[in-house]
Each structure stands twice: as C-alpha cells, then as structure tokens.
C-alpha cells in the first residue's frame, strides 16, 4: 500500500525556472492538499482539492498552480521559482472532510531556489 | 482567519511527564488533531478530539475544551525517541474546505 507518494524528494532550482511537484495517492481519497513548511511556521496550506476537477486556494497560493484531472493525482506547479519558495512541501490526502478522518501525508519534497 | 498558538520549544527529562498546550480561535470548530514530526520526516497522526474531555492512547493523552479554545497533549514516561516537534491542528468548517490549519509546532527535547 503506497499511500501518498511525492516526487521529487529533493530539487534545486534557479530563480525563474518552473517545475512541477508530483503527488499521487492510491487510497481513493477525495480531498487532497499541498502544504509548505518553513522553520518556526508550521504547515501552511497552499492549495487544496475536494474532488476531481475542483481546486481552491489556501492561505499562501501566490506563485503556485494546481490541477486535479483525476482522483489520484494532484500536481503542484511553480510557475517562476523565487528564493522565497525555498521550503519543504507536503502533499496530503483524506477520504473526505468528516471531522474524524485523519490526513495522510507524503514524505515531503525539499526545494531550494537559488 | 485562524489563530493557533503553542509554545515554540520545551525541554523535559527522560521518564518524566510533559504537557504541551495549544490555544485556538475558530468560527466553525470541527475537530482538533495532534501530530508528531521527527526532523526531516512527514507528520504522523497522534490523536483527535472533537468533544470535550480526555482521549487516552497509551503514553499519549489529549484533552480538549471547546468553550476555552484549548487543548493539551500529555506525554507520560518520556523516552528519548519522543524528541520531536508536536503540531496542533484544527479543522474549521468555515475555512478552506474544512482542511487542517496548523500551529507553528512545539519542539520537544528529551534529555537523559
């Protein structure tokens, strides 16, 4: 059971480059989300999706795009990387938004923008 | 928006008990979670509270008071492996599709 799979695990980008962080889950979860984690700031929600074809912005969406063409996949695109986007990125999924359902996290993607 | 506060760092001794507090403000409270995160790893689920009271799970317990916007995580018989960050997170049905909002995390250091 793979759970939530993120790739790549590590990436170094130059300022202005674009890239896509991949996220896939095999649990048939409807809800998927992307968080970034910076030192001392906990996890902040970037974008989320409540089902295929539906996405919405979280707390810190600027500079990122998402799409949800299938239930399984939820890629995060950096359009023009900036040093402020250096962070650890976590993809997460949950079956739905019922209060008791826990969230499953991917292993994280460490991104450095130079 | 959300406001979730927890101490930045705590230190405790192996074998002791430690309590990590979390206060929050929400308009549509829909559950509070505690996660453990070791350095360089993803958060892992520890506990969930939606009703007032204490939930016990082995060495870990979590308490919730909805009227006070307050929760704590209690760790008993501390072990060195408990050195990690502990993240308090809240679900708010009025915010961001009911996604979790996280506090900044409490970094716990367990000393021999």
GROMACS .gro file of C-alpha atoms in nm, chain A:
model
  114
    1UNK     CA    1   0.000   0.000   0.000
    2UNK     CA    2   0.185   0.308  -0.129
    3UNK     CA    3  -0.034   0.571   0.042
    4UNK     CA    4   0.068   0.923  -0.065
    5UNK     CA    5   0.367   0.941  -0.298
    6UNK     CA    6   0.555   1.264  -0.370
    7UNK     CA    7   0.831   1.325  -0.621
    8UNK     CA    8   1.098   1.453  -0.634
    9UNK     CA    9   1.226   1.430  -0.278
   10UNK     CA   10   1.497   1.690  -0.335
   11UNK     CA   11   1.525   1.961  -0.601
   12UNK     CA   12   1.741   2.267  -0.660
   13UNK     CA   13   1.605   2.531  -0.894
   14UNK     CA   14   1.738   2.855  -1.030
   15UNK     CA   15   1.532   3.169  -0.986
   16UNK     CA   16   1.280   3.197  -1.268
   17UNK     CA   17   1.270   2.827  -1.353
   18UNK     CA   18   0.945   2.637  -1.345
   19UNK     CA   19   0.883   2.288  -1.214
   20UNK     CA   20   0.610   2.051  -1.103
   21UNK     CA   21   0.593   1.860  -0.777
   22UNK     CA   22   0.405   1.536  -0.830
   23UNK     CA   23   0.164   1.385  -0.581
   24UNK     CA   24  -0.034   1.064  -0.616
   25UNK     CA   25  -0.246   0.865  -0.374
   26UNK     CA   26  -0.389   0.516  -0.414
   27UNK     CA   27  -0.649   0.529  -0.135
   28UNK     CA   28  -0.934   0.674  -0.346
   29UNK     CA   29  -0.936   0.986  -0.129
   30UNK     CA   30  -1.148   1.277  -0.245
   31UNK     CA   31  -0.963   1.551  -0.055
   32UNK     CA   32  -0.605   1.640  -0.141
   33UNK     CA   33  -0.392   1.936  -0.039
   34UNK     CA   34  -0.049   2.091  -0.057
   35UNK     CA   35   0.127   2.247   0.240
   36UNK     CA   36   0.460   2.420   0.275
   37UNK     CA   37   0.661   2.412   0.595
   38UNK     CA   38   0.911   2.679   0.689
   39UNK     CA   39   1.114   2.693   1.012
   40UNK     CA   40   0.901   2.801   1.307
   41UNK     CA   41   0.587   2.848   1.098
   42UNK     CA   42   0.424   2.508   1.098
   43UNK     CA   43   0.248   2.388   0.784
   44UNK     CA   44   0.065   2.643   0.572
   45UNK     CA   45  -0.199   2.544   0.318
   46UNK     CA   46  -0.115   2.638  -0.042
   47UNK     CA   47  -0.398   2.483  -0.248
   48UNK     CA   48  -0.650   2.211  -0.194
   49UNK     CA   49  -0.900   2.000  -0.387
   50UNK     CA   50  -1.225   1.842  -0.273
   51UNK     CA   51  -1.256   1.619  -0.577
   52UNK     CA   52  -1.152   1.571  -0.938
   53UNK     CA   53  -1.195   1.893  -1.135
   54UNK     CA   54  -1.228   2.110  -0.823
   55UNK     CA   55  -0.946   2.315  -0.672
   56UNK     CA   56  -0.928   2.617  -0.444
   57UNK     CA   57  -0.674   2.843  -0.281
   58UNK     CA   58  -0.542   2.807   0.068
   59UNK     CA   59  -0.352   3.051   0.286
   60UNK     CA   60  -0.043   3.103   0.064
   61UNK     CA   61  -0.138   3.034  -0.302
   62UNK     CA   62   0.066   3.301  -0.482
   63UNK     CA   63   0.325   3.164  -0.723
   64UNK     CA   64   0.168   2.817  -0.737
   65UNK     CA   65  -0.085   2.646  -0.962
   66UNK     CA   66  -0.265   2.316  -0.920
   67UNK     CA   67  -0.496   2.094  -1.119
   68UNK     CA   68  -0.695   1.781  -1.035
   69UNK     CA   69  -0.776   1.591  -1.354
   70UNK     CA   70  -0.802   1.256  -1.173
   71UNK     CA   71  -0.885   1.146  -0.819
   72UNK     CA   72  -0.534   1.002  -0.778
   73UNK     CA   73  -0.312   1.292  -0.885
   74UNK     CA   74  -0.267   1.646  -0.757
   75UNK     CA   75   0.043   1.815  -0.904
   76UNK     CA   76   0.176   2.147  -0.774
   77UNK     CA   77   0.334   2.379  -1.029
   78UNK     CA   78   0.581   2.655  -0.954
   79UNK     CA   79   0.545   2.899  -1.241
   80UNK     CA   80   0.859   3.109  -1.192
   81UNK     CA   81   1.057   2.997  -0.889
   82UNK     CA   82   1.169   3.256  -0.635
   83UNK     CA   83   1.404   3.218  -0.335
   84UNK     CA   84   1.103   3.276  -0.107
   85UNK     CA   85   0.969   2.944  -0.230
   86UNK     CA   86   1.258   2.756  -0.074
   87UNK     CA   87   1.074   2.527   0.164
   88UNK     CA   88   0.963   2.175   0.240
   89UNK     CA   89   0.644   2.078   0.060
   90UNK     CA   90   0.400   1.815   0.181
   91UNK     CA   91   0.115   1.667  -0.014
   92UNK     CA   92  -0.171   1.525   0.192
   93UNK     CA   93  -0.494   1.339   0.136
   94UNK     CA   94  -0.801   1.238   0.334
   95UNK     CA   95  -1.110   1.042   0.240
   96UNK     CA   96  -1.340   1.339   0.299
   97UNK     CA   97  -1.383   1.633   0.533
   98UNK     CA   98  -1.568   1.449   0.808
   99UNK     CA   99  -1.424   1.570   1.131
  100UNK     CA  100  -1.275   1.240   1.245
  101UNK     CA  101  -1.088   1.144   0.933
  102UNK     CA  102  -0.716   1.179   0.965
  103UNK     CA  103  -0.491   1.324   0.698
  104UNK     CA  104  -0.219   1.116   0.537
  105UNK     CA  105   0.100   1.295   0.438
  106UNK     CA  106   0.353   1.223   0.171
  107UNK     CA  107   0.720   1.207   0.268
  108UNK     CA  108   0.791   1.565   0.166
  109UNK     CA  109   0.981   1.744  -0.109
  110UNK     CA  110   1.277   1.963  -0.016
  111UNK     CA  111   1.301   2.251  -0.263
  112UNK     CA  112   1.584   2.504  -0.278
  113UNK     CA  113   1.565   2.805  -0.510
  114UNK     CA  114   1.897   2.979  -0.571
   0.00000   0.00000   0.00000
